[in-house]
Short mmCIF file of C-alpha atoms in Angstrom, two decimals:
data_model
loop_
_atom_site.label_atom_id
_atom_site.label_comp_id
_atom_site.label_asym_id
_atom_site.label_seq_id
_atom_site.Cartn_x
_atom_site.Cartn_y
_atom_site.Cartn_z
CA MET A 280 -88.56 -43.78 25.47
CA PRO A 281 -88.22 -40.17 24.40
CA THR A 282 -84.69 -38.90 24.03
CA LYS A 283 -83.70 -35.71 24.62
CA HIS A 284 -82.57 -33.74 21.66
CA SER A 285 -79.45 -33.25 21.53
CA TRP A 286 -79.67 -29.43 20.16
CA ILE A 287 -80.91 -28.26 23.69
CA THR A 288 -78.34 -27.03 26.40
CA ARG A 289 -78.31 -24.74 28.91
CA GLN A 290 -78.05 -21.68 27.26
CA ALA A 291 -80.15 -17.88 27.04
CA GLY A 292 -81.76 -15.90 24.66
CA ILE A 293 -84.14 -12.96 23.79
CA LEU A 294 -87.60 -12.78 22.39
CA LEU A 295 -87.55 -10.11 19.46
CA PRO A 296 -89.69 -9.79 16.44
CA VAL A 297 -87.81 -8.65 13.18
CA SER A 298 -90.49 -5.95 12.90
CA SER A 299 -89.60 -4.41 16.14
CA LEU A 300 -86.30 -3.78 15.27
CA PRO A 301 -85.28 0.23 15.09
CA SER A 302 -84.77 1.32 11.27
CA LYS A 303 -85.27 4.28 9.12
CA TYR A 304 -87.91 2.78 7.12
CA GLY A 305 -91.05 2.15 9.18
CA MET A 306 -90.13 -1.34 10.91
CA GLY A 307 -87.66 -3.48 11.48
CA SER A 308 -85.79 -5.09 8.10
CA LEU A 309 -82.82 -7.55 7.64
CA GLY A 310 -79.91 -5.19 7.09
CA LYS A 311 -77.98 -2.87 9.57
CA ALA A 312 -80.37 -2.92 12.29
CA ALA A 313 -80.83 -6.68 12.39
CA LYS A 314 -76.83 -6.94 12.51
CA ASP A 315 -76.37 -4.60 15.34
CA TRP A 316 -78.94 -6.64 17.01
CA VAL A 317 -76.96 -9.59 16.63
CA ASP A 318 -73.90 -7.87 17.93
CA PHE A 319 -76.01 -6.65 21.13
CA LEU A 320 -77.06 -10.68 21.20
CA ALA A 321 -73.11 -11.97 21.35
CA ALA A 322 -72.32 -9.04 23.52
CA ALA A 323 -74.81 -10.04 25.92
CA ARG A 324 -73.61 -13.77 25.65
CA GLN A 325 -76.91 -14.80 24.36
CA GLY A 326 -76.95 -18.02 22.44
CA PHE A 327 -80.63 -17.52 20.97
CA TRP A 328 -82.61 -15.27 18.98
CA GLN A 329 -86.33 -15.65 18.92
CA VAL A 330 -88.56 -14.32 16.55
CA LEU A 331 -92.14 -14.61 15.29
CA PRO A 332 -93.52 -16.38 12.33
CA MET A 333 -91.60 -14.66 9.22
CA GLY A 334 -94.17 -14.89 6.47
CA PRO A 335 -96.20 -12.36 4.34
CA THR A 336 -98.83 -11.09 6.91
CA GLY A 337 -102.23 -10.61 6.23
CA PHE A 338 -105.59 -10.32 8.35
CA GLY A 339 -104.88 -7.99 11.26
CA ASN A 340 -101.22 -7.70 10.43
CA SER A 341 -100.88 -10.86 12.42
CA PRO A 342 -97.72 -12.88 11.52
CA TYR A 343 -100.25 -16.08 12.46
CA GLN A 344 -102.32 -15.36 9.79
CA SER A 345 -99.86 -15.31 6.50
CA PHE A 346 -100.51 -15.38 2.73
CA SER A 347 -98.22 -18.25 2.62
CA ALA A 348 -96.24 -20.99 5.20
CA PHE A 349 -93.58 -21.29 2.86
CA ALA A 350 -93.02 -17.45 1.70
CA GLY A 351 -90.83 -14.64 3.74
CA GLU A 352 -92.48 -11.17 4.66
CA PRO A 353 -91.51 -8.65 1.67
CA LEU A 354 -91.64 -5.87 4.22
CA TYR A 355 -88.46 -7.28 5.87
CA ILE A 356 -86.55 -6.75 2.82
CA ASP A 357 -83.60 -4.21 3.71
CA LEU A 358 -84.16 -1.15 1.61
CA ASP A 359 -80.30 0.41 2.50
CA ILE A 360 -79.32 -2.98 0.89
CA LEU A 361 -81.09 -2.47 -2.49
CA ALA A 362 -79.61 0.98 -2.76
CA GLU A 363 -76.08 -0.33 -2.01
CA ASP A 364 -77.09 -2.94 -4.68
CA GLY A 365 -77.75 -0.39 -7.49
CA LEU A 366 -81.36 -1.53 -7.73
CA ILE A 367 -82.95 1.73 -6.65
CA SER A 368 -81.75 5.16 -5.36
CA GLU A 369 -80.94 6.86 -2.08
CA LYS A 370 -82.71 9.83 -3.44
CA ARG A 371 -86.06 7.98 -4.20
CA LEU A 372 -85.96 6.39 -0.75
CA LYS A 373 -85.37 9.89 1.48
CA LYS A 374 -88.89 10.97 -0.79
CA ALA A 375 -90.93 8.15 1.44
CA GLN A 376 -92.84 8.64 4.39
CA TRP A 377 -92.87 5.85 6.95
CA GLY A 378 -95.46 6.81 9.67
CA GLU A 379 -95.21 9.53 12.32
CA ASP A 380 -94.36 7.13 15.33
CA PRO A 381 -91.03 5.41 15.45
CA GLY A 382 -92.40 3.45 18.54
CA ARG A 383 -95.08 1.63 16.18
CA VAL A 384 -95.19 0.01 12.71
CA ASP A 385 -97.98 1.71 10.65
CA TYR A 386 -98.41 -1.20 8.48
CA ASP A 387 -100.76 0.47 5.94
CA THR A 388 -98.29 3.38 5.16
CA VAL A 389 -95.44 1.11 5.08
CA ARG A 390 -97.04 -1.53 2.36
CA GLN A 391 -97.66 1.85 0.28
CA GLU A 392 -94.54 3.31 0.55
CA ARG A 393 -92.35 0.08 -0.06
CA GLU A 394 -94.71 -1.47 -2.85
CA PRO A 395 -93.60 0.90 -5.48
CA ILE A 396 -89.81 0.80 -4.27
CA LEU A 397 -89.66 -2.83 -4.73
CA ARG A 398 -91.65 -2.92 -8.04
CA LYS A 399 -88.86 -0.15 -9.33
CA ALA A 400 -86.02 -2.58 -8.02
CA PHE A 401 -87.75 -5.48 -9.74
CA GLU A 402 -87.22 -3.18 -12.82
CA ASN A 403 -83.48 -2.68 -12.56
CA PHE A 404 -82.63 -6.30 -11.16
CA LYS A 405 -80.38 -8.09 -13.92
CA LYS A 406 -78.99 -11.10 -12.00
CA GLN A 407 -81.79 -13.38 -14.22
CA LYS A 408 -79.65 -16.75 -13.69
CA ALA A 409 -79.34 -16.46 -10.01
CA LEU A 410 -83.32 -15.88 -9.91
CA ALA A 411 -84.24 -18.65 -12.16
CA ARG A 412 -81.94 -21.03 -9.88
CA PHE A 413 -84.05 -19.70 -6.87
CA ARG A 414 -87.37 -20.03 -8.62
CA LYS A 415 -86.20 -23.76 -9.62
CA GLU A 416 -85.01 -24.79 -6.08
CA ASN A 417 -88.38 -23.53 -4.59
CA ALA A 418 -90.88 -24.43 -7.12
CA ALA A 419 -92.85 -26.70 -5.15
CA TRP A 420 -94.30 -23.46 -3.47
CA LEU A 421 -93.43 -20.29 -5.00
CA GLU A 422 -95.22 -20.86 -7.98
CA ASP A 423 -98.61 -21.31 -6.29
CA TYR A 424 -97.69 -18.29 -4.05
CA ALA A 425 -96.64 -16.04 -6.74
CA LEU A 426 -99.83 -16.91 -8.94
CA PHE A 427 -101.90 -16.56 -5.80
CA MET A 428 -100.53 -13.08 -4.95
CA ALA A 429 -100.62 -12.29 -8.56
CA LEU A 430 -104.63 -13.24 -8.71
CA LYS A 431 -105.24 -11.55 -5.34
CA SER A 432 -103.59 -8.05 -6.75
CA ALA A 433 -106.07 -8.71 -10.05
CA HIS A 434 -108.85 -8.81 -7.51
CA GLN A 435 -108.04 -5.90 -5.45
CA GLY A 436 -106.54 -7.70 -2.64
CA ARG A 437 -110.00 -9.53 -2.05
CA PRO A 438 -109.73 -13.32 -0.59
CA TRP A 439 -109.59 -15.97 -2.59
CA SER A 440 -113.19 -17.32 -1.52
CA GLN A 441 -114.47 -13.90 -3.54
CA TRP A 442 -112.59 -14.22 -6.77
CA ASP A 443 -113.85 -15.61 -10.17
CA GLU A 444 -115.07 -19.33 -10.11
CA GLY A 445 -112.54 -20.60 -12.50
CA VAL A 446 -109.38 -19.51 -10.40
CA ARG A 447 -111.14 -19.63 -7.23
CA LEU A 448 -111.67 -23.73 -7.97
CA ARG A 449 -108.24 -23.70 -10.14
CA GLU A 450 -109.76 -24.93 -13.08
CA PRO A 451 -107.20 -25.61 -15.94
CA ALA A 452 -108.41 -23.29 -18.74
CA ALA A 453 -108.54 -20.88 -16.28
CA MET A 454 -105.31 -21.21 -14.34
CA LYS A 455 -103.50 -21.37 -17.47
CA LYS A 456 -104.70 -18.10 -18.83
CA ALA A 457 -104.03 -16.59 -15.62
CA ARG A 458 -100.61 -17.37 -15.72
CA LYS A 459 -100.16 -16.20 -19.23
CA GLU A 460 -101.98 -12.92 -18.67
CA LEU A 461 -100.34 -12.20 -15.09
CA ALA A 462 -96.95 -13.67 -15.76
CA LYS A 463 -94.71 -10.05 -15.26
CA GLU A 464 -96.76 -9.53 -11.87
CA ILE A 465 -96.02 -13.60 -10.85
CA ASP A 466 -92.24 -12.46 -11.72
CA TYR A 467 -92.45 -9.79 -9.50
CA TYR A 468 -93.73 -11.80 -6.52
CA VAL A 469 -90.79 -14.43 -7.42
CA PHE A 470 -88.57 -11.64 -7.20
CA THR A 471 -89.48 -10.34 -3.69
CA GLN A 472 -89.08 -13.94 -2.38
CA TYR A 473 -85.66 -14.24 -3.90
CA LEU A 474 -84.58 -10.65 -2.13
CA PHE A 475 -85.97 -11.91 1.19
CA PHE A 476 -84.35 -15.22 1.21
CA GLN A 477 -81.22 -13.57 -0.05
CA GLN A 478 -81.18 -10.84 3.10
CA TRP A 479 -82.38 -13.61 5.42
CA GLY A 480 -79.71 -16.25 4.38
CA LYS A 481 -76.87 -13.64 4.89
CA LEU A 482 -78.26 -12.45 7.94
CA LYS A 483 -78.65 -15.96 9.38
CA LYS A 484 -75.00 -16.62 8.38
CA TYR A 485 -73.78 -13.92 9.98
CA ALA A 486 -75.79 -14.62 13.64
CA ASN A 487 -74.29 -18.16 13.16
CA LYS A 488 -70.89 -16.97 13.26
CA LYS A 489 -71.57 -14.65 16.01
CA GLY A 490 -72.44 -17.79 18.10
CA VAL A 491 -76.12 -16.97 17.82
CA SER A 492 -78.98 -19.15 16.50
CA ILE A 493 -82.35 -18.17 15.44
CA ILE A 494 -85.34 -19.76 16.70
CA GLY A 495 -88.29 -19.57 14.41
CA ASP A 496 -91.77 -19.81 14.92
CA MET A 497 -94.55 -22.12 12.85
CA PRO A 498 -98.43 -21.69 13.68
CA ILE A 499 -100.01 -24.84 13.91
CA TYR A 500 -102.78 -23.67 11.45
CA VAL A 501 -102.60 -21.35 8.18
CA SER A 502 -104.75 -18.87 6.79
CA GLY A 503 -108.01 -19.35 5.07
CA ASP A 504 -107.04 -16.72 2.93
CA SER A 505 -103.58 -18.27 2.13
CA ALA A 506 -101.90 -19.89 -1.23
CA ASP A 507 -101.71 -23.13 0.96
CA VAL A 508 -105.34 -23.66 1.07
CA TRP A 509 -106.22 -22.45 -2.20
CA ALA A 510 -103.61 -24.65 -3.99
CA ASN A 511 -104.25 -27.84 -1.49
CA PRO A 512 -108.07 -27.49 -0.47
CA ALA A 513 -108.07 -31.35 -0.11
CA GLN A 514 -105.74 -31.25 2.77
CA PHE A 515 -108.40 -28.91 4.74
CA GLN A 516 -111.99 -29.34 5.66
CA LEU A 517 -113.68 -27.23 2.94
CA ASP A 518 -117.26 -28.14 1.13
CA GLU A 519 -117.58 -28.60 -2.67
CA ASN A 520 -117.15 -24.87 -3.14
CA ASN A 521 -114.19 -24.79 -1.18
CA VAL A 522 -115.73 -23.24 2.17
CA PRO A 523 -114.70 -23.99 5.14
CA VAL A 524 -116.76 -26.85 7.28
CA LYS A 525 -115.07 -26.31 10.34
CA VAL A 526 -112.54 -23.53 11.86
CA ALA A 527 -110.02 -23.41 14.70
CA GLY A 528 -109.98 -21.60 18.04
CA CYS A 529 -109.74 -22.40 21.51
CA PRO A 530 -112.64 -22.91 24.02
CA PRO A 531 -113.79 -20.73 26.79
CA ASP A 532 -111.55 -20.36 29.71
CA ALA A 533 -110.56 -18.00 32.75
CA PHE A 534 -109.21 -15.54 30.02
CA SER A 535 -111.72 -15.68 27.56
CA ALA A 536 -115.66 -16.33 28.35
CA ASP A 537 -116.22 -16.74 24.69
CA GLY A 538 -113.23 -18.53 24.13
CA GLN A 539 -110.99 -17.82 20.64
CA LEU A 540 -112.06 -17.86 17.54
CA TRP A 541 -109.36 -17.84 15.11
CA GLY A 542 -111.09 -18.64 11.95
CA ASN A 543 -108.29 -20.85 10.34
CA PRO A 544 -109.81 -23.76 8.45
CA ILE A 545 -108.76 -27.37 9.93
CA TYR A 546 -106.98 -29.78 8.40
CA ARG A 547 -107.81 -33.19 7.11
CA TRP A 548 -105.69 -35.21 9.08
CA ASP A 549 -107.23 -38.56 7.90
CA LYS A 550 -105.96 -37.48 4.12
CA MET A 551 -102.67 -35.85 5.66
CA GLU A 552 -101.65 -39.01 7.22
CA GLU A 553 -102.59 -41.01 3.86
CA GLU A 554 -100.13 -39.00 2.09
CA GLY A 555 -97.54 -39.58 5.09
CA PHE A 556 -98.31 -36.06 6.29
CA SER A 557 -96.13 -34.79 3.06
CA TRP A 558 -97.26 -31.69 3.32
CA TRP A 559 -96.24 -30.84 7.00
CA ILE A 560 -92.87 -32.66 6.62
CA ALA A 561 -92.37 -30.21 3.70
CA CYS A 562 -93.24 -27.37 5.45
CA VAL A 563 -91.02 -28.11 8.81
CA LYS A 564 -87.99 -28.97 6.45
CA ALA A 565 -88.46 -25.67 4.87
CA LYS A 566 -88.38 -23.92 8.20
CA LEU A 567 -85.44 -25.94 9.62
CA SER A 568 -83.52 -24.36 6.74
CA MET A 569 -84.48 -20.97 7.39
CA PHE A 570 -84.07 -21.75 11.35
CA ASP A 571 -81.66 -23.17 13.60
CA VAL A 572 -84.73 -24.28 15.75
CA LEU A 573 -88.56 -23.91 15.10
CA ARG A 574 -91.18 -23.49 17.87
CA ILE A 575 -94.35 -25.45 17.03
CA ASP A 576 -97.24 -23.06 17.85
CA HIS A 577 -100.42 -24.76 19.79
CA PHE A 578 -98.82 -28.12 20.12
CA ARG A 579 -101.83 -29.58 21.95
CA GLY A 580 -103.87 -29.47 18.75
CA PHE A 581 -101.87 -32.67 17.23
CA GLU A 582 -103.65 -34.92 20.30
CA SER A 583 -107.06 -32.93 20.29
CA TYR A 584 -108.11 -29.70 18.71
CA TRP A 585 -111.05 -27.37 19.08
CA SER A 586 -113.51 -27.73 16.01
CA ILE A 587 -115.92 -24.74 15.57
CA PRO A 588 -119.04 -24.65 12.91
CA TYR A 589 -118.03 -22.26 10.54
CA GLY A 590 -119.69 -18.96 10.74
CA ASP A 591 -120.29 -19.12 14.52
CA LYS A 592 -119.72 -15.76 15.96
CA THR A 593 -117.70 -17.16 19.06
CA ALA A 594 -115.73 -20.25 20.00
CA ARG A 595 -118.23 -21.43 22.21
CA GLY A 596 -120.21 -24.04 20.15
CA GLY A 597 -116.91 -25.78 18.97
CA LYS A 598 -116.10 -29.32 20.39
CA TRP A 599 -113.14 -31.40 20.84
CA VAL A 600 -111.85 -33.77 18.36
CA LYS A 601 -108.90 -36.39 18.38
CA GLY A 602 -105.97 -35.19 16.09
CA PRO A 603 -103.21 -37.18 14.32
CA GLY A 604 -101.38 -38.00 17.69
CA TYR A 605 -98.05 -40.04 17.74
CA ALA A 606 -98.70 -40.82 14.07
CA PHE A 607 -97.52 -37.57 13.28
CA ILE A 608 -95.01 -36.83 15.68
CA SER A 609 -93.28 -40.02 14.21
CA ALA A 610 -93.51 -38.91 10.96
CA ILE A 611 -91.89 -35.74 11.61
CA ASN A 612 -89.06 -37.15 13.54
CA GLN A 613 -88.38 -40.03 11.07
CA ALA A 614 -88.14 -37.24 8.45
CA VAL A 615 -86.05 -34.90 10.35
CA PRO A 616 -84.04 -37.27 13.01
CA GLY A 617 -83.20 -35.27 16.01
CA ALA A 618 -85.54 -32.04 14.69
CA PRO A 619 -84.53 -29.22 16.89
CA ILE A 620 -88.24 -28.19 17.83
CA ILE A 621 -90.00 -26.45 20.73
CA ALA A 622 -93.76 -27.63 21.43
CA GLU A 623 -95.74 -24.62 22.58
CA ASP A 624 -98.03 -26.69 25.03
CA LEU A 625 -99.62 -23.88 26.70
CA GLY A 626 -103.31 -23.83 27.65
CA TYR A 627 -105.71 -26.78 28.94
CA LEU A 628 -103.23 -29.71 28.98
CA THR A 629 -105.12 -33.46 29.27
CA PRO A 630 -102.78 -36.49 30.58
CA ALA A 631 -102.80 -37.39 26.63
CA VAL A 632 -101.76 -34.38 25.58
CA LYS A 633 -98.70 -34.32 28.07
CA THR A 634 -97.89 -38.00 27.35
CA LEU A 635 -97.94 -36.71 23.73
CA GLN A 636 -95.38 -34.03 24.29
CA LYS A 637 -93.11 -35.90 26.37
CA ARG A 638 -93.19 -39.14 23.45
CA SER A 639 -92.19 -36.60 21.06
CA GLY A 640 -88.94 -35.95 22.65
CA TYR A 641 -89.71 -31.96 22.29
CA PRO A 642 -88.86 -29.51 24.96
CA GLY A 643 -92.15 -27.83 26.31
CA MET A 644 -92.70 -24.33 27.52
CA LYS A 645 -92.81 -22.89 30.96
CA VAL A 646 -94.49 -19.19 31.32
CA LEU A 647 -93.67 -17.41 34.72
CA HIS A 648 -96.83 -15.49 34.53
CA PHE A 649 -98.95 -18.26 34.65
CA ALA A 650 -96.95 -19.71 38.06
CA PHE A 651 -98.49 -17.21 40.41
CA THR A 652 -102.08 -18.35 41.02
CA SER A 653 -102.67 -18.10 44.47
CA TRP A 654 -104.82 -21.11 45.06
CA GLU A 655 -102.48 -23.50 43.59
CA ASP A 656 -99.18 -25.00 43.56
CA SER A 657 -98.70 -24.37 39.68
CA SER A 658 -96.45 -26.71 37.23
CA TYR A 659 -95.22 -23.16 36.32
CA LEU A 660 -93.58 -22.09 39.46
CA PRO A 661 -89.75 -22.82 39.07
CA HIS A 662 -89.42 -25.42 41.68
CA ASN A 663 -91.59 -27.58 39.77
CA TYR A 664 -89.58 -27.37 36.58
CA GLN A 665 -87.95 -30.08 35.06
CA ASN A 666 -84.38 -29.73 33.13
CA HIS A 667 -85.96 -30.40 29.45
CA CYS A 668 -88.35 -27.47 28.70
CA VAL A 669 -87.72 -23.61 27.78
CA VAL A 670 -88.72 -21.31 30.19
CA TYR A 671 -89.98 -17.46 29.39
CA THR A 672 -91.20 -14.64 32.04
CA GLY A 673 -93.76 -14.20 29.20
CA THR A 674 -94.63 -14.66 25.43
CA HIS A 675 -95.77 -12.23 22.68
CA ASP A 676 -99.41 -13.28 23.51
CA ASN A 677 -98.95 -11.99 27.39
CA ASP A 678 -98.28 -8.72 28.98
CA THR A 679 -95.30 -7.20 29.46
CA THR A 680 -93.92 -8.55 32.97
CA LEU A 681 -94.25 -4.89 33.93
CA GLY A 682 -97.39 -4.66 32.72
CA TRP A 683 -98.46 -8.20 34.76
CA ILE A 684 -97.05 -6.76 37.77
CA ARG A 685 -99.31 -3.62 37.45
CA HIS A 686 -102.48 -5.50 36.42
CA ALA A 687 -102.43 -8.65 37.89
CA PRO A 688 -105.10 -9.78 40.64
CA GLU A 689 -104.26 -8.92 44.20
CA GLY A 690 -103.63 -12.51 45.16
CA ASP A 691 -101.58 -13.41 42.15
CA LEU A 692 -99.63 -10.17 42.91
CA GLU A 693 -98.89 -10.99 46.73
CA MET A 694 -97.70 -14.71 45.90
CA ALA A 695 -95.11 -13.43 43.21
CA GLN A 696 -93.86 -10.63 45.48
CA ASP A 697 -93.74 -13.45 48.41
CA TYR A 698 -92.29 -16.12 46.11
CA LEU A 699 -89.52 -13.75 44.49
CA GLY A 700 -89.26 -11.29 47.32
CA PHE A 701 -89.93 -7.82 45.55
CA THR A 702 -91.98 -4.66 46.45
CA ASP A 703 -90.87 -2.08 43.83
CA GLU A 704 -92.50 -2.53 40.11
CA LYS A 705 -88.99 -2.50 38.31
CA GLN A 706 -87.45 -4.63 40.89
CA GLY A 707 -90.14 -6.90 40.38
CA VAL A 708 -89.29 -7.32 36.56
CA TRP A 709 -85.83 -8.47 37.12
CA CYS A 710 -86.79 -11.09 39.87
CA PHE A 711 -88.93 -12.58 37.06
CA ILE A 712 -86.08 -12.35 34.57
CA ARG A 713 -83.24 -13.81 37.56
CA ALA A 714 -86.37 -16.39 38.40
CA ALA A 715 -86.32 -17.69 34.69
CA LEU A 716 -82.44 -17.49 34.22
CA SER A 717 -81.82 -19.56 37.43
CA SER A 718 -84.03 -22.17 36.96
CA VAL A 719 -82.98 -25.64 36.03
CA GLY A 720 -84.79 -24.91 32.43
CA ASP A 721 -82.44 -26.16 29.83
CA LEU A 722 -83.12 -23.06 27.86
CA ALA A 723 -84.35 -19.66 29.40
CA ILE A 724 -86.00 -16.72 26.75
CA ILE A 725 -86.63 -13.25 27.88
CA PRO A 726 -88.88 -11.11 25.70
CA MET A 727 -86.72 -7.49 24.98
CA GLN A 728 -89.62 -5.37 26.52
CA ASP A 729 -88.79 -6.96 30.07
CA TYR A 730 -85.02 -5.96 29.85
CA LEU A 731 -86.20 -2.83 28.82
CA GLU A 732 -88.72 -2.73 31.81
CA LEU A 733 -91.54 -1.26 29.62
CA GLY A 734 -95.18 -1.35 30.90
CA SER A 735 -98.36 -2.54 28.85
CA GLU A 736 -97.47 0.27 26.09
CA ALA A 737 -95.15 -2.29 24.42
CA ARG A 738 -97.27 -5.46 24.70
CA MET A 739 -97.25 -7.49 21.27
CA ASN A 740 -100.70 -8.90 20.94
CA THR A 741 -103.46 -9.21 23.17
CA PRO A 742 -105.44 -12.40 21.90
CA SER A 743 -109.07 -12.69 20.80
CA THR A 744 -108.86 -8.57 19.74
CA VAL A 745 -108.21 -6.91 16.29
CA SER A 746 -106.50 -3.86 17.23
CA PRO A 747 -103.85 -1.64 15.40
CA LEU A 748 -101.70 -1.61 18.35
CA ASN A 749 -101.42 -5.41 18.10
CA TRP A 750 -97.96 -6.23 16.34
CA SER A 751 -96.76 -3.19 16.27
CA TRP A 752 -94.59 -2.56 18.71
CA ARG A 753 -91.08 -1.10 17.89
CA MET A 754 -87.63 -0.76 19.86
CA GLU A 755 -86.59 2.64 20.33
CA LYS A 756 -83.20 3.53 18.57
CA GLY A 757 -80.23 3.30 20.95
CA ALA A 758 -82.30 1.02 23.68
CA ALA A 759 -80.55 -1.94 23.11
CA SER A 760 -77.11 -0.31 24.81
CA GLN A 761 -73.68 -1.68 25.54
CA GLU A 762 -74.37 -1.00 29.11
CA LEU A 763 -77.58 -3.41 28.88
CA ALA A 764 -75.93 -5.91 27.20
CA LYS A 765 -73.24 -5.84 30.10
CA LYS A 766 -75.87 -6.07 32.32
CA ILE A 767 -77.39 -9.02 30.78
CA ALA A 768 -74.23 -10.69 29.99
CA ARG A 769 -73.66 -10.70 33.83
CA LEU A 770 -76.90 -12.54 34.57
CA THR A 771 -76.30 -14.54 31.72
CA GLU A 772 -72.65 -15.69 33.07
CA ILE A 773 -73.63 -15.98 37.04
CA THR A 774 -76.57 -18.43 35.98
CA ALA A 775 -74.23 -20.60 33.86
CA ARG A 776 -76.16 -19.73 30.14
CA ALA A 777 -73.56 -17.78 28.67
CA ARG A 778 -72.90 -19.06 24.90
CA THR A 779 -69.48 -20.57 24.22
CA GLU A 780 -67.14 -18.04 22.67
CA GLU A 781 -65.97 -20.38 19.64
CA THR A 782 -66.93 -18.89 16.48
CA ASN A 783 -69.96 -21.06 14.86
CA ASP A 784 -70.17 -22.84 11.29
CA ASP A 785 -72.68 -21.99 8.94
CA LYS A 786 -74.84 -24.74 10.70
CA GLY A 787 -75.62 -22.51 13.42
CA SER A 788 -74.67 -22.80 17.24
CA THR A 789 -77.34 -25.38 18.44
CA GLY A 790 -74.77 -28.12 19.28
CA LYS A 791 -72.36 -26.17 20.88
CA LYS A 792 -71.96 -26.55 25.05
CA ALA A 793 -72.07 -23.14 26.63
CA LYS A 794 -69.18 -22.39 28.49
CA ARG A 795 -69.51 -20.23 31.81
CA LYS A 796 -66.81 -17.14 31.51
CA LYS A 797 -65.59 -15.51 34.73
CA SER A 798 -66.46 -12.04 34.88
CA LYS A 799 -63.07 -9.48 35.33
#
């Protein structure tokens, strides 16, 4: 019988990507704005902060298309901290331009402005012993990542499939030559990872001491243009020239007539199983050293995955193929006993997928936006929930709740109004929030856009689209007000989800039982 994992208790949290934090430098970072956000969460009696994947973003600025499953996003490095450490001058920071719209991340501009600043910090850096220690401790992934990024830079940013044949196929002589010629560039990319993990570690420690645990997000697939695929081609379905044979996606459904063509190379699960799923175990352990809890995306792909011939223009030509199943889950649970993992079990769920999720012991997800289909008694309706789940109004792939109310089919909206009891749009947003918080689900996570009563303009991502609006929304400075924190705290308290008032140690607050506090 599966055991309920001990980390999950009746608590609440907020979903907000790091990139969406307000800051002076074009996008959110790991400095003061992040600490201010943690303070807001603590004031709002929240036990969890959920983020999106934190890797270096690639195609379409998507955090789900990262250059590495292990590395951190250098764009999140806080520049004020670098100035405080004497690595860059405040005068240099004032010269930079970060984009014209404080409500959007202009990724091209931010990258262009940050690159020379980080390189200047690299030139001024003196703590070589600390850097060498970090490099040694993370050598298993860091050396390949740093060389990958140095080679990508040397090839004008082109994907590794278009590099010179020697380094593309990792021929020993070509690799040796590249390491020698690109030594300083490799050192630079190691340095950016050092800065990221130094700053992230301090931020996480601060959050944990405030009673806030951090939920990270791990995509099930890695990007084709990544250090992971380049360095480990035998783990993926590639041909003799390292070109993908099959790629990942989702089949056609009510939301997309062509399905979703993600394009990520698919794992060779047979090969991975022979090796005891060692790559996956290493990745999960790395993520759980970064985060207190880990959400694994597209859990149903472990039971069966949609396999699409490489080169197809849509996902229509794919087919279901059996995944690694419980052998994979068992390997993870043995390597990380009691792993604090959330299974993103959304989408088309067969009885076999439901059985696998139940056997795993991981809580699944319930999304209220999916509940109000007027023709059925949906499993996403709160009266159908079991305790062992994580409840959301919506996720990063959904419209905001206000956007949903404005654009939902008439029958679905009517059912939501009758079920939740609202007529006014913004009243409806709070009815969705209350339904999630008052449900029996152990954990309730609300996107910050919903607490801010924002419409579709604040949507984080629209699946199956490539748009500059995707992944770019930012919260306005001052939006996370003390008045709002008090309102959220009151709702959290009366639904018995308020975090404990105790100070937590460096391991985070996931094992602590929330206490209900009476408002004065």
